Amino acid sequence: MRRINTEILVIGGGATGAGVLRDLAMRGFKTLLVEKNDLSHGTTGRYHGLLHSGGRYAVNDPQAARECIEENRILRRIMPHCIEDTGGFFVITPWDDLAYAPRFVEGCRQAGIPVEEVPISEMLRQEPLLNPRISQCFRVPDGSADSFLGTDANTESASQHGAQVLTYHQVRRLLVDKETAPPGEPRHVVGAICYDRVHDEEIAIDADLVVNASGAWAGLIAGTVGIKVHIIPGKGTMLAMNHRILNTVVNRCKMPSDGDILVPIHTVTVIGTTDVKVADPDHFPIEPWEVHLCLEEGDKLVPGFKDMRMLRAWAGVRPLYQETEVADTRDVTRAFVLLDHAVRDGVDGLVTITSGKWTTYRKMAEVTADLVCRKLGVQLPCRTHLEVLPGADGHGSLPGGYYYLGGRLAHIEKRAAYGDLICECELATRQDVERAILSGQTWSLDDIRRDVRLGMGPCQGGFCTFRAVGLIHELAAQGKTTMLASLQAEPQALVEQTDLALRDFLQERWKGLLPVLWGQQLRQERLDELIYQSVLNVDHLPGPSTGRLSPELYAPSSTPVPRAQDQTPISSTPRSTGFAGRPDLDLLVIGGGLAGLFAAWQAAAVGQRVKLVTKGWGADYWSAGTIDVLGYYPLDASESILDPSAALRRLIAEHPGHPYAIVGMERISAALGAMQDISQQLGYPLHGSLESNWLLPSALGAARPTCLAPQTMIAGDLRQSGEMLLVGFRRFPDFYPSLAAGNLSLQGIPARGVSLDLPALDGRRFVTARVLAEMCASPTFIGAIAAALRPFLDGAARVGFPAVLGFENAVQVQARLQETLGVPVFEIPTLPPSIPGMRLHRLLLRIIREAGGRVYEGMQALHAEHDGVRILQVFTEAAARQKAHRARNFLLATGGLLGGGLYSDYTGKVTETVFGLPLQDTPERTAWFESAFLAPQGHPVYRLGLSTDERLRPVAGSGNPVFANLFAAGASLGGCDPVRERSLEGLALATAYHAARSVLEFD
Ligand SMILES: Cc1cc2nc3c(=O)[nH]c(=O)nc-3n(C[C@H](O)[C@H](O)[C@H](O)COP(=O)(O)OP(=O)(O)OC[C@H]3O[C@@H](n4cnc5c(N)ncnc54)[C@H](O)[C@@H]3O)c2cc1C
């Protein structure tokens, strides 16, 4: 076993441990910190974000209140860049006791906390969203603080003073001088045995003294040498909203309770917390009632809060120390506790520092280091309150001052680095991410997240996960980082480890999303699923699905979700007040995705008067731009379907309620044929047939089964032989050729990658798919690509590019490149926006207009009017009024949960948004999701949708159509999961074709 020697061993890489490490290192001790995960992985990284003024404890815990205000002042001085000076309000809402206010003010005065009453008009001027029924408001010096940055700054400072940090080193047991001493005989702790989780080995650390700063785990560590330290893990759950609704910390002015603080931190606002005693600090659930409670309580502070978009939920455990057990953890002091086990338990060489707050971490470290000095017989003064922590001149803060929200943006604007963004939500640049990868301290994407806030914004890693793994792989392949190399047994497993890092991070993000997936966030998550499953096919990449550092979910919740209310439509459908008259349209199509466009064209082509209204552009803009008909059946099949026709027949026989079964084979085939005809006619042919799926490479190098593919893609079919050369462009962040080639090679398909450095791209602010596609209109640019590529061809049998080879002229660009390079060329779809999807969209728009149909974008259908039998008119939002659209028939193609055609709220209620149509049985909210993001069988909620009759008219429970002239197509239909089936476009075309025929045949 490897042995390390140090003077002081600090256990725990949270705020307390990092503070102790710094203090001891500054006093001159040789100090080593071990942390079982990443720094700040424990409670420190899961706290609420509040730099306490002490106001919260002013009435019930005066000692904690005094500690907070004293430290608040010091931290503002030594680490301003980790703190945002938001200020804090304590407010009396109509639900709070007015008599608390004078006690609060008196408590603050006693503890030395500056407090002043703020007129309500002034409060509302500063925070207009606060409840106007608030009757009193007091200002205190609260703030918000970035604990990740704080820990890093402390360990960085400690390192500058010679300290060492070992992350992913778990203390398995403390070492004592007399392992077999009888109880009661004095013993001495002399170090610890640690497990190195990255390299899978045990090491022994010898130390003169051990500081146990392991927070809620302190009792477990002490227990390894028989010492009883009673820590109550007090779980608190918090929710982050997707934006800052406030710029000031707002507390309810009452005894501390659940869900009574809103903290603005970075780009979000966080509400919390609950406080529940749990048995195990590592395994606990986030209960639905906690989420609901936070929403309901938040609504009291900010009316409308519970309907706002929540981004994520998380929970941490307070290390609450108690000599004897208590029933309610809020009764336990928040003041900190320092235990000298020589005095308390007769075991020398060990001290435990625990409880307290993030706000008091420095003081906790100071008293601990003082005790260490006394125990080792030296007198060395503390200096941590005098010296500013490193990083204060970083780009996130005002020079020498507090962090401010605009800091990152200002930095990016100054450097004109918009094109370098890897995480657009959190403004993390390529340089930021690369720095984190190269730091030597990161072992997973989640570690990078803690360093640069990667994936912490609204899309929760939807785009940046792919980009960050691309960068990791690039740097690892160049030997610049050992981040992945250390996790693998064999060097050739680099690609597999990259895939694992990707899957792990997707799962880690999923963990915190699960409790808050409804409304817009559920829509966002479905988009992420579309990207990672349908476009990138991550679940069919080679390599292991879990590893040693893979994340664990929260424990399953043990309580039900509060019941959903009855299904009532968001938009009312009032009965007609006597409208009569001839409709101006034969068909009004609602929704501008593939289904809506295709149906509109079908009707317009035979002379119907057709209008299409759509809020947005549909899933074509996000998907691969191929026509996927059926890729996997059953859903959890590991092998892709090669003959979709045979698989469809089986699916139709086994699932008579599936939309494909309603449409039938004949019309599925006719729909695809019609689509092929127009694509051919307009010079962008879609090749393929129902008898055979193509197997095309995804941008990660997985094999994507698809039925019809544009001419620009088919030379990439993986069943053809010959080495592939995959080509990326430097500064284009959405394609990593070496990683895709690596995955293909792992699957036995010879491939290599090259990234071109083109002068034409220098000086461009952005190098996006759209920019590249527009540049491809220029023959000079195509010539430059070919010239730069020629030296790398070296026997390659075909060349693959990201799907950016132009808009209208893609086939010509492909032909030109083929001619110049002398080998077949193909495109590979990558992250949205999808250029091939946009081509299909434009093509359909053109043909509808040519046939006399009209398409209106940016028009959201709100509700309809009917006479009980037929829909009469649909209303859309217009500038100053609602505009009525009258038609003989209506076709709903609003795209389900992804498109916004279905909307869910936090109670588990799901609604069809235009007509309030009945949905197939909605599962209980607890049954909406599987525990794994990539669960092969998909998530039950996504099968939810409309039931229809054989003409695709939505039906009620009776099985009868709700309206005689209302039809539906595309992803609004239930009984299928188009993303998992890889049937998104096939279903859209087939159901649109059938619905349009139904309209025409029975009209
Ligand atoms: C829900 C909640 C909200 C809070 N909000 C606030 C707030 O707004 N403001 C505030 O000031 N305070 C707040 N706190 C309190 C504050 O977060 C904690 O007091 C503080 O973060 C504790 O830091 P720590 O370093 O002692 O513990 P931790 O951060 O938990 O660090 C202990 C570390 O020890 C590691 N460890 C455990 N076992 C081992 C082992 N065997 N080997 C190696 N390492 C090990 C853990 O992984 C962990 O990283 C909140 C706490 C909770 C739970």
PDB file of C-alpha atoms in Angstrom, residues 144-246:
ATOM      1  CA  SER A 144     -25.636  35.728  -1.874  1.00  0.00           C
ATOM      2  CA  ALA A 145     -22.451  33.702  -2.200  1.00  0.00           C
ATOM      3  CA  ASP A 146     -20.922  31.189  -4.608  1.00  0.00           C
ATOM      4  CA  SER A 147     -19.779  28.296  -2.452  1.00  0.00           C
ATOM      5  CA  PHE A 148     -17.991  26.469  -5.300  1.00  0.00           C
ATOM      6  CA  LEU A 149     -15.832  29.503  -5.925  1.00  0.00           C
ATOM      7  CA  GLY A 150     -15.330  29.983  -2.186  1.00  0.00           C
ATOM      8  CA  THR A 151     -13.966  26.463  -1.674  1.00  0.00           C
ATOM      9  CA  ASP A 152     -11.740  26.751  -4.715  1.00  0.00           C
ATOM     10  CA  ALA A 153     -10.371  30.098  -3.535  1.00  0.00           C
ATOM     11  CA  ASN A 154      -9.556  28.624  -0.117  1.00  0.00           C
ATOM     12  CA  THR A 155      -7.822  25.529  -1.489  1.00  0.00           C
ATOM     13  CA  GLU A 156      -5.996  27.660  -4.051  1.00  0.00           C
ATOM     14  CA  SER A 157      -4.726  29.913  -1.273  1.00  0.00           C
ATOM     15  CA  ALA A 158      -3.791  26.847   0.798  1.00  0.00           C
ATOM     16  CA  SER A 159      -1.872  25.402  -2.166  1.00  0.00           C
ATOM     17  CA  GLN A 160       0.015  28.660  -2.503  1.00  0.00           C
ATOM     18  CA  HIS A 161       1.102  28.032   1.100  1.00  0.00           C
ATOM     19  CA  GLY A 162       2.235  24.502   0.324  1.00  0.00           C
ATOM     20  CA  ALA A 163      -0.886  22.476   1.145  1.00  0.00           C
ATOM     21  CA  GLN A 164      -2.024  19.480  -0.897  1.00  0.00           C
ATOM     22  CA  VAL A 165      -5.524  18.420  -1.928  1.00  0.00           C
ATOM     23  CA  LEU A 166      -6.588  14.916  -2.911  1.00  0.00           C
ATOM     24  CA  THR A 167     -10.101  14.680  -4.297  1.00  0.00           C
ATOM     25  CA  TYR A 168     -11.905  11.361  -4.809  1.00  0.00           C
ATOM     26  CA  HIS A 169     -10.020  10.017  -1.780  1.00  0.00           C
ATOM     27  CA  GLN A 170     -12.420   8.500   0.710  1.00  0.00           C
ATOM     28  CA  VAL A 171     -11.383   7.887   4.307  1.00  0.00           C
ATOM     29  CA  ARG A 172     -12.314   4.308   5.042  1.00  0.00           C
ATOM     30  CA  ARG A 173     -11.069   4.346   8.630  1.00  0.00           C
ATOM     31  CA  LEU A 174      -8.897   6.303  10.988  1.00  0.00           C
ATOM     32  CA  LEU A 175      -5.643   4.745  12.123  1.00  0.00           C
ATOM     33  CA  VAL A 176      -4.831   4.574  15.856  1.00  0.00           C
ATOM     34  CA  ASP A 177      -1.546   3.766  17.533  1.00  0.00           C
ATOM     35  CA  LYS A 178      -3.043   0.891  19.538  1.00  0.00           C
ATOM     36  CA  GLU A 179      -5.488  -0.859  17.227  1.00  0.00           C
ATOM     37  CA  THR A 180      -6.317  -3.527  19.827  1.00  0.00           C
ATOM     38  CA  ALA A 181      -6.375  -1.406  23.001  1.00  0.00           C
ATOM     39  CA  PRO A 182      -9.119  -2.338  25.484  1.00  0.00           C
ATOM     40  CA  PRO A 183     -11.977   0.181  25.858  1.00  0.00           C
ATOM     41  CA  GLY A 184     -11.079   3.132  28.078  1.00  0.00           C
ATOM     42  CA  GLU A 185      -7.336   2.951  27.455  1.00  0.00           C
ATOM     43  CA  PRO A 186      -6.027   6.219  25.899  1.00  0.00           C
ATOM     44  CA  ARG A 187      -5.292   5.994  22.195  1.00  0.00           C
ATOM     45  CA  HIS A 188      -3.867   8.309  19.581  1.00  0.00           C
ATOM     46  CA  VAL A 189      -5.128   8.806  16.049  1.00  0.00           C
ATOM     47  CA  VAL A 190      -2.122   8.624  13.708  1.00  0.00           C
ATOM     48  CA  GLY A 191      -3.659   8.929  10.250  1.00  0.00           C
ATOM     49  CA  ALA A 192      -6.198   7.279   7.994  1.00  0.00           C
ATOM     50  CA  ILE A 193      -6.669   4.635   5.338  1.00  0.00           C
ATOM     51  CA  CYS A 194      -8.133   6.150   2.178  1.00  0.00           C
ATOM     52  CA  TYR A 195      -9.570   4.670  -0.959  1.00  0.00           C
ATOM     53  CA  ASP A 196      -8.474   6.418  -4.165  1.00  0.00           C
ATOM     54  CA  ARG A 197     -11.681   6.133  -6.218  1.00  0.00           C
ATOM     55  CA  VAL A 198     -10.092   7.270  -9.444  1.00  0.00           C
ATOM     56  CA  HIS A 199      -7.215   4.810  -9.469  1.00  0.00           C
ATOM     57  CA  ASP A 200      -9.023   2.117  -7.499  1.00  0.00           C
ATOM     58  CA  GLU A 201      -6.410   1.632  -4.770  1.00  0.00           C
ATOM     59  CA  GLU A 202      -6.035   2.094  -1.022  1.00  0.00           C
ATOM     60  CA  ILE A 203      -3.414   4.415   0.454  1.00  0.00           C
ATOM     61  CA  ALA A 204      -2.300   5.039   4.018  1.00  0.00           C
ATOM     62  CA  ILE A 205      -1.832   8.600   5.236  1.00  0.00           C
ATOM     63  CA  ASP A 206       0.281   9.115   8.363  1.00  0.00           C
ATOM     64  CA  ALA A 207      -0.415  12.331  10.245  1.00  0.00           C
ATOM     65  CA  ASP A 208       0.454  13.921  13.575  1.00  0.00           C
ATOM     66  CA  LEU A 209      -3.088  15.163  13.890  1.00  0.00           C
ATOM     67  CA  VAL A 210      -6.374  14.643  12.042  1.00  0.00           C
ATOM     68  CA  VAL A 211      -9.070  17.290  11.636  1.00  0.00           C
ATOM     69  CA  ASN A 212     -12.461  15.761  10.962  1.00  0.00           C
ATOM     70  CA  ALA A 213     -14.297  18.388   8.893  1.00  0.00           C
ATOM     71  CA  SER A 214     -16.573  15.957   7.135  1.00  0.00           C
ATOM     72  CA  GLY A 215     -19.822  17.750   7.942  1.00  0.00           C
ATOM     73  CA  ALA A 216     -22.833  15.464   8.131  1.00  0.00           C
ATOM     74  CA  TRP A 217     -20.461  12.482   7.833  1.00  0.00           C
ATOM     75  CA  ALA A 218     -18.398  13.459  10.906  1.00  0.00           C
ATOM     76  CA  GLY A 219     -20.103  10.874  13.100  1.00  0.00           C
ATOM     77  CA  LEU A 220     -19.304   8.115  10.603  1.00  0.00           C
ATOM     78  CA  ILE A 221     -15.601   9.057  10.535  1.00  0.00           C
ATOM     79  CA  ALA A 222     -15.344   9.282  14.319  1.00  0.00           C
ATOM     80  CA  GLY A 223     -17.232   6.010  14.588  1.00  0.00           C
ATOM     81  CA  THR A 224     -14.369   4.157  12.858  1.00  0.00           C
ATOM     82  CA  VAL A 225     -12.390   4.478  16.111  1.00  0.00           C
ATOM     83  CA  GLY A 226     -15.380   3.903  18.359  1.00  0.00           C
ATOM     84  CA  ILE A 227     -16.128   7.577  19.137  1.00  0.00           C
ATOM     85  CA  LYS A 228     -19.774   8.616  19.245  1.00  0.00           C
ATOM     86  CA  VAL A 229     -20.462  11.986  17.604  1.00  0.00           C
ATOM     87  CA  HIS A 230     -24.174  12.543  17.253  1.00  0.00           C
ATOM     88  CA  ILE A 231     -24.854  14.418  14.019  1.00  0.00           C
ATOM     89  CA  ILE A 232     -28.421  14.759  12.779  1.00  0.00           C
ATOM     90  CA  PRO A 233     -28.473  14.987   9.001  1.00  0.00           C
ATOM     91  CA  GLY A 234     -31.158  17.654   8.468  1.00  0.00           C
ATOM     92  CA  LYS A 235     -32.165  17.461   4.817  1.00  0.00           C
ATOM     93  CA  GLY A 236     -33.194  20.646   3.039  1.00  0.00           C
ATOM     94  CA  THR A 237     -34.691  20.766  -0.459  1.00  0.00           C
ATOM     95  CA  MET A 238     -34.361  23.775  -2.745  1.00  0.00           C
ATOM     96  CA  LEU A 239     -35.674  24.727  -6.177  1.00  0.00           C
ATOM     97  CA  ALA A 240     -33.931  26.952  -8.700  1.00  0.00           C
ATOM     98  CA  MET A 241     -36.044  29.002 -11.057  1.00  0.00           C
ATOM     99  CA  ASN A 242     -34.817  29.634 -14.562  1.00  0.00           C
ATOM    100  CA  HIS A 243     -34.325  33.335 -14.050  1.00  0.00           C
ATOM    101  CA  ARG A 244     -33.839  35.970 -11.380  1.00  0.00           C
ATOM    102  CA  ILE A 245     -37.214  37.229 -10.317  1.00  0.00           C
ATOM    103  CA  LEU A 246     -35.575  39.282  -7.572  1.00  0.00           C
TER     104      LEU A 246
END
